[in-house]
Every structure is written in structure tokens, then in C-alpha cells.
Short mmCIF file of C-alpha atoms in Angstrom, two decimals:
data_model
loop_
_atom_site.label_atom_id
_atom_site.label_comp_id
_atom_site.label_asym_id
_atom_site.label_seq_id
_atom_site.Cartn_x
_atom_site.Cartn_y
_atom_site.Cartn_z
CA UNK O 1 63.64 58.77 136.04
CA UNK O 2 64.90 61.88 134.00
CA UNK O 3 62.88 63.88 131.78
CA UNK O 4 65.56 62.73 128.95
CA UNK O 5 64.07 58.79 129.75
CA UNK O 6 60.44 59.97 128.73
CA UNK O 7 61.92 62.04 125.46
CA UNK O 8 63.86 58.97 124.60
CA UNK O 9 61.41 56.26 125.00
CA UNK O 10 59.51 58.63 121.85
CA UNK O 11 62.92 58.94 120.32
CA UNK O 12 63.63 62.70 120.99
CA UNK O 13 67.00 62.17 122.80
CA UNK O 14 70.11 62.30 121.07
CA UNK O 15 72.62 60.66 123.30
CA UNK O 16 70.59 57.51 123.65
CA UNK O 17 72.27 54.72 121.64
CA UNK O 18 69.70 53.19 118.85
CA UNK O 19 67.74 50.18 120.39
CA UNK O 20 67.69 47.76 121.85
CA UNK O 21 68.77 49.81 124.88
CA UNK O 22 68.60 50.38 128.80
CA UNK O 23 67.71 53.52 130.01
CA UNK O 24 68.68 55.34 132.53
CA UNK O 25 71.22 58.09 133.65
CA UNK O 26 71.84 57.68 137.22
CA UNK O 27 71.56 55.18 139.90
CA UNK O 28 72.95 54.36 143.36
CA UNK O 29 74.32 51.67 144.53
CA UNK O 30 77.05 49.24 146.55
CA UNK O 31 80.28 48.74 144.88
CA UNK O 32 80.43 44.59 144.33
CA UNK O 33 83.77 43.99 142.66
CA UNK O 34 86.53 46.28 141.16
CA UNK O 35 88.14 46.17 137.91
CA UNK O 36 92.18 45.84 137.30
CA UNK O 37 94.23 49.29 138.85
CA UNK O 38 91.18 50.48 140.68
CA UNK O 39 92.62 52.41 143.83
CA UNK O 40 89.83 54.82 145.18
CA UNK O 41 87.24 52.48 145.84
CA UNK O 42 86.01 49.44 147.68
CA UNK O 43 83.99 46.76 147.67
CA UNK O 44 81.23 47.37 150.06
CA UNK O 45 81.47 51.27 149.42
CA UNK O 46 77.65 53.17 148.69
CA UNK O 47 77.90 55.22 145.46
CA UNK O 48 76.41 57.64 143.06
CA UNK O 49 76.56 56.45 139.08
CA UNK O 50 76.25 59.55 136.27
CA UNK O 51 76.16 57.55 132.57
CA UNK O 52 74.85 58.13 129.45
CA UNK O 53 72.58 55.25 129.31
CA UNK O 54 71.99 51.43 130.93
CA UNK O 55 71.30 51.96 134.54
CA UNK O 56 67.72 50.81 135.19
CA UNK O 57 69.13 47.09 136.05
CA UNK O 58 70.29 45.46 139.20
CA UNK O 59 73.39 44.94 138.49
CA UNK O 60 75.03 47.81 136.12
CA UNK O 61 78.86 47.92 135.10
CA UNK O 62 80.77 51.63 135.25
CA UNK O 63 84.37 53.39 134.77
CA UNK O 64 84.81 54.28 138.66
CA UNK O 65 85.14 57.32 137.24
CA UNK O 66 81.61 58.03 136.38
CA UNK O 67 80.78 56.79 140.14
CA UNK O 68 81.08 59.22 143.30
CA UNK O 69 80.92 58.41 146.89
CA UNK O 70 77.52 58.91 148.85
CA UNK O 71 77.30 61.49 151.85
CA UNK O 72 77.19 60.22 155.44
CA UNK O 73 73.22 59.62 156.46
CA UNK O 74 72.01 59.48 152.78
CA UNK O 75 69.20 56.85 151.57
CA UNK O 76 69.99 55.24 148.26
CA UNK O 77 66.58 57.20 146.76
CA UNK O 78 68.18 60.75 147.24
CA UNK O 79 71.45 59.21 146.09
CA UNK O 80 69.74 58.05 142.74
CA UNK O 81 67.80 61.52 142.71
CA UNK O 82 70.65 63.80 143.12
CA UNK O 83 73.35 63.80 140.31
CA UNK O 84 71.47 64.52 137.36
CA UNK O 85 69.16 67.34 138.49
CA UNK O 86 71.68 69.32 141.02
CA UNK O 87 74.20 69.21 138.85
CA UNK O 88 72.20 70.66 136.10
CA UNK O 89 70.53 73.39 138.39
CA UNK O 90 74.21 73.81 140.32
CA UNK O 91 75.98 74.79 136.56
CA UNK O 92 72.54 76.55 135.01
CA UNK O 93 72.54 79.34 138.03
CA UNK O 94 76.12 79.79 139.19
CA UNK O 95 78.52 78.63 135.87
CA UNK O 96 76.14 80.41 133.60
CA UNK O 97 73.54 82.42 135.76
CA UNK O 98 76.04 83.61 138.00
CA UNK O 99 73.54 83.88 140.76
CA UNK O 100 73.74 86.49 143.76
CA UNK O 101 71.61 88.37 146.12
CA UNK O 102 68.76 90.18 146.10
CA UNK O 103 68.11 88.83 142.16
CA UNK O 104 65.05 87.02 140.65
CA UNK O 105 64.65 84.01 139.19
CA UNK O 106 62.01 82.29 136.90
CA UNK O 107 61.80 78.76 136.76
CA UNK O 108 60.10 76.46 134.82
CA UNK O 109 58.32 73.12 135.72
CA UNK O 110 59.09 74.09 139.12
CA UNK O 111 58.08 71.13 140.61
CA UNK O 112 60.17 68.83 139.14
CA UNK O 113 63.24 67.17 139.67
CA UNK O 114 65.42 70.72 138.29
CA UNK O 115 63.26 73.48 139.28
CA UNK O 116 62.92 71.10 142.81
CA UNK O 117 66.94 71.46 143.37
CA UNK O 118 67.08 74.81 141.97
CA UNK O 119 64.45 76.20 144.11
CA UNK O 120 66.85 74.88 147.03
CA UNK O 121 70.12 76.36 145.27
CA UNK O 122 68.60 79.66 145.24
CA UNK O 123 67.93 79.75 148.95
CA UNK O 124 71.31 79.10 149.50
CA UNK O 125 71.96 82.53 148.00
CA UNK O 126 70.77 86.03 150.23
CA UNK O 127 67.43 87.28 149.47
CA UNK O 128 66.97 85.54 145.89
CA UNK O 129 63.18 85.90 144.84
CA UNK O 130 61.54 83.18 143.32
CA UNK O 131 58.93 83.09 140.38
CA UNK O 132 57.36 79.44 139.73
CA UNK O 133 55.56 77.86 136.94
CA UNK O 134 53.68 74.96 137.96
CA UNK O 135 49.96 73.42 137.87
CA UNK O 136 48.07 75.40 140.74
CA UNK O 137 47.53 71.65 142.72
CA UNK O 138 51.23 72.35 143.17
CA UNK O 139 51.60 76.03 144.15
CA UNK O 140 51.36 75.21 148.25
CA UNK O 141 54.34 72.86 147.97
CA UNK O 142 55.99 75.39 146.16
CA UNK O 143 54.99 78.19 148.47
CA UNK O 144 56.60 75.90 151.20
CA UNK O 145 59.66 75.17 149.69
CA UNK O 146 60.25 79.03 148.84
CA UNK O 147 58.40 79.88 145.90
CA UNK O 148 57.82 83.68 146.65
CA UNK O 149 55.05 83.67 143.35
CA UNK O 150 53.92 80.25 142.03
CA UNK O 151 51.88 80.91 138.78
CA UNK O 152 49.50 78.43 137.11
CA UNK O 153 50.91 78.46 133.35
CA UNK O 154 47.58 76.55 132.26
CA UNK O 155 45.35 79.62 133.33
CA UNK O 156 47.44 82.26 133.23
CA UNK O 157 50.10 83.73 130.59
CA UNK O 158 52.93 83.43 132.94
CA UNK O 159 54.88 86.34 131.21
CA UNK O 160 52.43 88.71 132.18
CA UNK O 161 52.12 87.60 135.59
CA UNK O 162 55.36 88.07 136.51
CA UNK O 163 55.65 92.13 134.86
CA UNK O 164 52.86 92.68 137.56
CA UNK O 165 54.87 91.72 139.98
CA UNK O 166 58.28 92.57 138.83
CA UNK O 167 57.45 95.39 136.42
CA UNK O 168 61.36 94.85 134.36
CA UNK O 169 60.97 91.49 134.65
CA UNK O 170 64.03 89.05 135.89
CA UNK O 171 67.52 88.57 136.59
CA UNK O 172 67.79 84.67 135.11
CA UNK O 173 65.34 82.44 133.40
CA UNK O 174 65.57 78.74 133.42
CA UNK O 175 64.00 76.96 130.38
CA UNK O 176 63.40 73.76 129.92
CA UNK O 177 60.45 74.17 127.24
CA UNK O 178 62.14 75.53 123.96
CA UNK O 179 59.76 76.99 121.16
CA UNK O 180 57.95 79.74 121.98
CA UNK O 181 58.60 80.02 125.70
CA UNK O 182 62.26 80.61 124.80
CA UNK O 183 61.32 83.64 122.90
CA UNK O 184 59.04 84.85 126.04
CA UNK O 185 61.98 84.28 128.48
CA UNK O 186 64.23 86.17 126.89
CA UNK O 187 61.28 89.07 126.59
CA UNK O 188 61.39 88.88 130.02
CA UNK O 189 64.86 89.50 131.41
CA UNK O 190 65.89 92.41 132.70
CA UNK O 191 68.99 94.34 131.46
CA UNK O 192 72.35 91.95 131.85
CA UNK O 193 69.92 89.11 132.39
CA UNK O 194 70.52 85.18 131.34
CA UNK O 195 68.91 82.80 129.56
CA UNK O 196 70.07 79.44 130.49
CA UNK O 197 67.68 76.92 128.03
CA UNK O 198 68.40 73.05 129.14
CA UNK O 199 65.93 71.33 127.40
CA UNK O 200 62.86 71.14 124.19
CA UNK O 201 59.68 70.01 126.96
CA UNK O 202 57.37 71.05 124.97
CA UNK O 203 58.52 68.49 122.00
CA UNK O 204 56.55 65.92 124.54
CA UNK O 205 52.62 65.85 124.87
CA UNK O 206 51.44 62.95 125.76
CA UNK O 207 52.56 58.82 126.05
CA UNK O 208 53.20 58.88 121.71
CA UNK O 209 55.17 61.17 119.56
CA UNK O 210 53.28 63.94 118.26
CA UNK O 211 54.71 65.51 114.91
CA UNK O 212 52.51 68.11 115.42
CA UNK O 213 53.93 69.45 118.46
CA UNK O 214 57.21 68.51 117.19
CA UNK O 215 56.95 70.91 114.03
CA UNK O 216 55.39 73.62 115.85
CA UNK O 217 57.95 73.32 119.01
CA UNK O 218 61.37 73.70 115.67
CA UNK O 219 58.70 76.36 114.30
CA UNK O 220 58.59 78.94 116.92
CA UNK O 221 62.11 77.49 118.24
CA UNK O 222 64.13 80.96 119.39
CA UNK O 223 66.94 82.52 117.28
CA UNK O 224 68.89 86.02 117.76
CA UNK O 225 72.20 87.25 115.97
CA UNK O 226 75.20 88.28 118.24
CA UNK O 227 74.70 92.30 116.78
CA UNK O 228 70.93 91.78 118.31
CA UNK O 229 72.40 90.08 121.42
CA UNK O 230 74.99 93.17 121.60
CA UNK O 231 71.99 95.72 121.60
CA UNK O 232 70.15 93.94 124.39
CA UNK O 233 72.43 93.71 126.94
CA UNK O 234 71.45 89.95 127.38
CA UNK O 235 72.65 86.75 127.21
CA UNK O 236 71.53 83.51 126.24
CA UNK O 237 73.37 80.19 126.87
CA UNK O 238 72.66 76.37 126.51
CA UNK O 239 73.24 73.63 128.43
CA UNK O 240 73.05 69.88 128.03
CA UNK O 241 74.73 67.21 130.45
CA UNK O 242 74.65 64.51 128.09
CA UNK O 243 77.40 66.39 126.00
CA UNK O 244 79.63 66.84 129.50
CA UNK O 245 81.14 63.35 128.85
CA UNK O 246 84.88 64.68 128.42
CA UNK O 247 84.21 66.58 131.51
CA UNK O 248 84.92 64.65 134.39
CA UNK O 249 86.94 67.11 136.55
CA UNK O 250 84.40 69.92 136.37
CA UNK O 251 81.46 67.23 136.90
CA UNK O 252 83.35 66.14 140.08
CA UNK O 253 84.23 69.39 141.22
CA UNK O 254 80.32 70.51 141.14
CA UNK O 255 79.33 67.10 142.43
CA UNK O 256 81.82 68.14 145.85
CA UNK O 257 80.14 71.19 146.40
CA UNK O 258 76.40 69.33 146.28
CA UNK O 259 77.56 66.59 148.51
CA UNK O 260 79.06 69.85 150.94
CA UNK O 261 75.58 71.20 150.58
CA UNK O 262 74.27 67.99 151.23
CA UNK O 263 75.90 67.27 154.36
CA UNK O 264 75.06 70.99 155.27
CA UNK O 265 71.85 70.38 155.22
CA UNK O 266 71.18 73.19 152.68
CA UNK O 267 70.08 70.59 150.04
CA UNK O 268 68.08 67.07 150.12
CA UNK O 269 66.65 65.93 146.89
CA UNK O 270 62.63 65.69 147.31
CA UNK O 271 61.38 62.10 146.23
CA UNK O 272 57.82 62.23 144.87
CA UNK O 273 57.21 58.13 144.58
CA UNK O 274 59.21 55.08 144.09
CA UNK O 275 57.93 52.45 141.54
CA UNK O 276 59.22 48.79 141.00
CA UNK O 277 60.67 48.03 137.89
CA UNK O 278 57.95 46.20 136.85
CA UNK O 279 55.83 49.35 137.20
CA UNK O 280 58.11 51.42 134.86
CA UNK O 281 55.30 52.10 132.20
CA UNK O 282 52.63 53.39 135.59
CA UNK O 283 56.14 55.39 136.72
CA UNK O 284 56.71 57.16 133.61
CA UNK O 285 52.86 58.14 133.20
CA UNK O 286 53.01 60.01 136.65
CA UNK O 287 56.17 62.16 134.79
CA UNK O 288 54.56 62.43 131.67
CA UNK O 289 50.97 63.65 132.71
CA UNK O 290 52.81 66.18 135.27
CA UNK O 291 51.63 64.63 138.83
CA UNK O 292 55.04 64.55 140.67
CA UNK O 293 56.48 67.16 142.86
CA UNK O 294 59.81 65.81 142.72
CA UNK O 295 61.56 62.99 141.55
CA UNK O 296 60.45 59.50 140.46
CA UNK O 297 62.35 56.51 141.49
CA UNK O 298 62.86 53.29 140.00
CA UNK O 299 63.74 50.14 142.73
CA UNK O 300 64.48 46.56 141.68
CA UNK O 301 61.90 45.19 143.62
CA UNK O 302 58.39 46.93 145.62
CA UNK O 303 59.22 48.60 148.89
CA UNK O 304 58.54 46.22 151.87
CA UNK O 305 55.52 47.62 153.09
CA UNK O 306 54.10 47.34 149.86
CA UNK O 307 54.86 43.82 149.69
CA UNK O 308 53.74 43.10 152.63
CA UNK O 309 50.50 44.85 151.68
CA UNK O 310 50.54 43.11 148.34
CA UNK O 311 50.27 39.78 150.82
CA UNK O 312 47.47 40.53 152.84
#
């Protein structure tokens, strides 16, 4: 599940065809049978799908290009949980962040599936420090995973929190939330800092569409001129994989560097639970009322030792 699924299913995401449709952007799988002039794969080979839409079935059919070969000694969980979120936190903090050490970095929602893989990107960079917005049950996962300063954005303005720590605030800032919180991340960067914005969260409050929020969230929605950009020494930039569909060398060329990672052992995608497909509605409610630290995966069918539960 991607945050894009729950904005969808209230009809807040633009690349999802008009219904009736099938969710889902990413899946893994085994390759079953190949289409006509196919050379790279095989049948029997374990992949990684990236598409727009249609993936929460058991049997999905893709261009090979949109599929990519699965690392040695990964489970077909991570596999579904990597693409979407590492490749967004991979191009937000070194294509536009361009990330080194001894910089900071804010990130929002930092216990889901993007702040989860690019809490993990940044420790692959020297000395990067960390600032974390998450609900405080979250804050010793965080704290484990290399959070140097969780803070609990439902008790605590966030903005100020971090000038007590970091008095000129940060190098990058990662927002997913749009509205207001854009205009407070860029407040808070420090002198040739980056916005990188990747997403309108705040559009989404609870299981049905609220126009409230919606209004309010376009309302308060972040805009600057480039002669105000010019005086600030700052930069803002926007990012959206769902437009990357023409893109298929550069998407392959970050995906190689994640499965490096991967296989380094520098990154491994964190699952928080994995549902059944007949659980989808219970599965989405544990993304949309903020309980996962990590990603939430859909399977065909209950894991076995659920079943087996389920039988006794």
C-alpha cells in the first residue's frame, strides 16, 4: 500500500484512471510467461513491478520494462515494499537534495514507508543529522533506526522544536504535507537549503473526503516568485513518480543503486504488517489512522500461521 492508494480510493490522485479500477503501484512477483521479443527475462525469474495502477491481483500483466530483477536473499514483502518509497527518497535527497555530510535533514511522517527509507539513505551519508516528525508512540523506533531528534507534531509545533536545537534551522526538508507545512519548511531552511515537496497529506483526514480540509490544505497551499526565490538563497523543487512514466532509464538507473544498497546491506525496507486481500479495507485503516512504522503489505491469501491459527 502507497499513500497515493488511500488519496485515490477518496479521489485525490491524479494518475489513477476513472473507475472501475485496480489499485496498486508495485508488487513482486514470479515471471509466468513472456510476451513476443522478450530477451531479458525468464519464466521462473522473481521480480519487482513499478505501474501506474492494477497490481493488487494475483495475476497482473506488465511491459518487462516496468519489471526489475529481485536481489539475491530478498523476501517477496521487501520486494513489494521497495520500489516506490526508495526510489522516491533515493531522487528527493541526492537528484534534488544533493545530500552530503555533516548536513541536517527534516523529515516528515517519519515513520512511514518514505521517511522509513530515507532515514536509511541518510545514514548512508557521513555524519547526516536527523530531525523526525512522528506520533511520540513512534519516537523509540525512530531513535533506533537513527532519528537523532524525533518530535511529536501533535504536541509540539515542530518548527520551533527544531530552531532549539538547530538555531538556523536545516540543510533539506522533505514534505509530504503541502498547505501550510510547506510554507513552515521553507521558513526553516538554512541558507542554500532545499525544499523537496512530494506530496498534499494533509488533503486526507480521515476514511471520507473532507472538503473542508481540502479547501483549507489549496488555501494555505505555498507560493513564492523566482525574484523572492533569488533573495533567499533557497530552493524549492517538486517531485511526483507518477509523472516519471517516460523515464525508464533514470528509474532503472536509481533502482541499480537501491538493489547495490540492498545487497550491501545498507538498506532493507521495514515491513510494519501484511494483510490478505480480503482485509484491504482493515489494511488501509492502519495507514490512514497513522499506526504503521513502515510499510503495509497486501498478500493474496493470509500468511500460514495465520491460517493455521484461523483453524484452531
Amino acid at each position: 500500500l502507497n499513500f497515493a492508494d488511500l488519496m485515490g480510493r477518496q479521489g485525490l490522485y491524479d494518475r489513477l484512471p476513472p473507475p472501475p479500477v485496480c489499485p496498486g503501484m508495485e508488487c513482486a512477483g514470479t515471471v509466468r510467461a513472456l510476451g513476443d521479443g522478450v530477451r531479458d527475462r525468464q519464466v521462473g525469474d522473481k521480480v519487482m513491478v513499478l505501474a501506474r495502477s492494477g497490481l493488487w491481483q494475483e495475476v497482473v500483466n506488465v511491459p518487462a520494462s516496468q519489471t526489475f530483477p529481485m536481489p539475491e536473499g530478498m523476501s517477496f514483502e521487501e520486494a513489494a515494499a521497495l520500489l516506490v518509497n526508495y526510489i522516491t527518497a533515493y531522487m528527493i535527497l541526492f537528484d534534488f537534495g544533493n545530500l552530503r555530510p555533516n548536513q541536517s535533514v527534516l523529515i516528515h511522517m517519519a515513520a512511514g514507508g518514505v521517511g522509513t527509507a530515507a532515514i536509511q539513505l541518510c545514514k548512508t551519508v557521513e555524519n547526516v543529522t536527523i530531525f523526525g516528525t512522528a506520533s511520540a508512540s513512534k519516537h523509540d523506533s525512530l531513535k533506533e533506526s537513527g532519528v537523532a531528534h524525533p518530535i511529536d507534531y501533535r504536541t509540539m509545533d515542530y518548527a520551533e522544536e527544531v530552531r532549539k536545537i538547530s538555531p538556523k534551522g536545516v540543510d533539506i526538508v522533505l514534505d509530504p504535507l503541502g498547505g501550510s507545512d510547506t510554507s513552515k519548511a521553507f521558513n526553516l531552511l538554512k541558507p542554500m537549503g532545499k525544499l523537496i515537496t512530494y506530496g498534499v497529506a494533509n488533503l486526507l483526514t480521515g476514511q471520507k473526503k473532507n472538503l473542508m480540509a481540502m479547501a483549507k490544505t489549496w488555501w494555505n497551499q505555498f507560493s513564492i516568485t523566482a525574484l523572492q526565490l533569488l533573495h533567499q538563497n533557497k530552493a524549492v523543487c517538486g517531485y511526483h513518480l507518477g509523472y516519471m512514466d517516460e523515464e525508464a532509464e533514470l528509474i532503472r538507473s536509481v533502482v541499480a543503486k537501491l538493489v547495490n544498497l540492498y545487497s550491501q546491506g545498507k538498506i532493507k525496507p521495514k515491513i510494519d504488517s501484511v494483510w490478505p486481500f480480503d482485509q484491504v479495507a482493515e489494511a488501509m485503516r492502519q495507514m490512514q489512522e497513522k499506526k504503521n512504522v513502515g510499510k503495509v503489505i497486501l498478500v493474496p491469501e493470509a500468511p500460514k500461521e495465520e491460517s493455521k491459527k484461523a483453524e484452531n
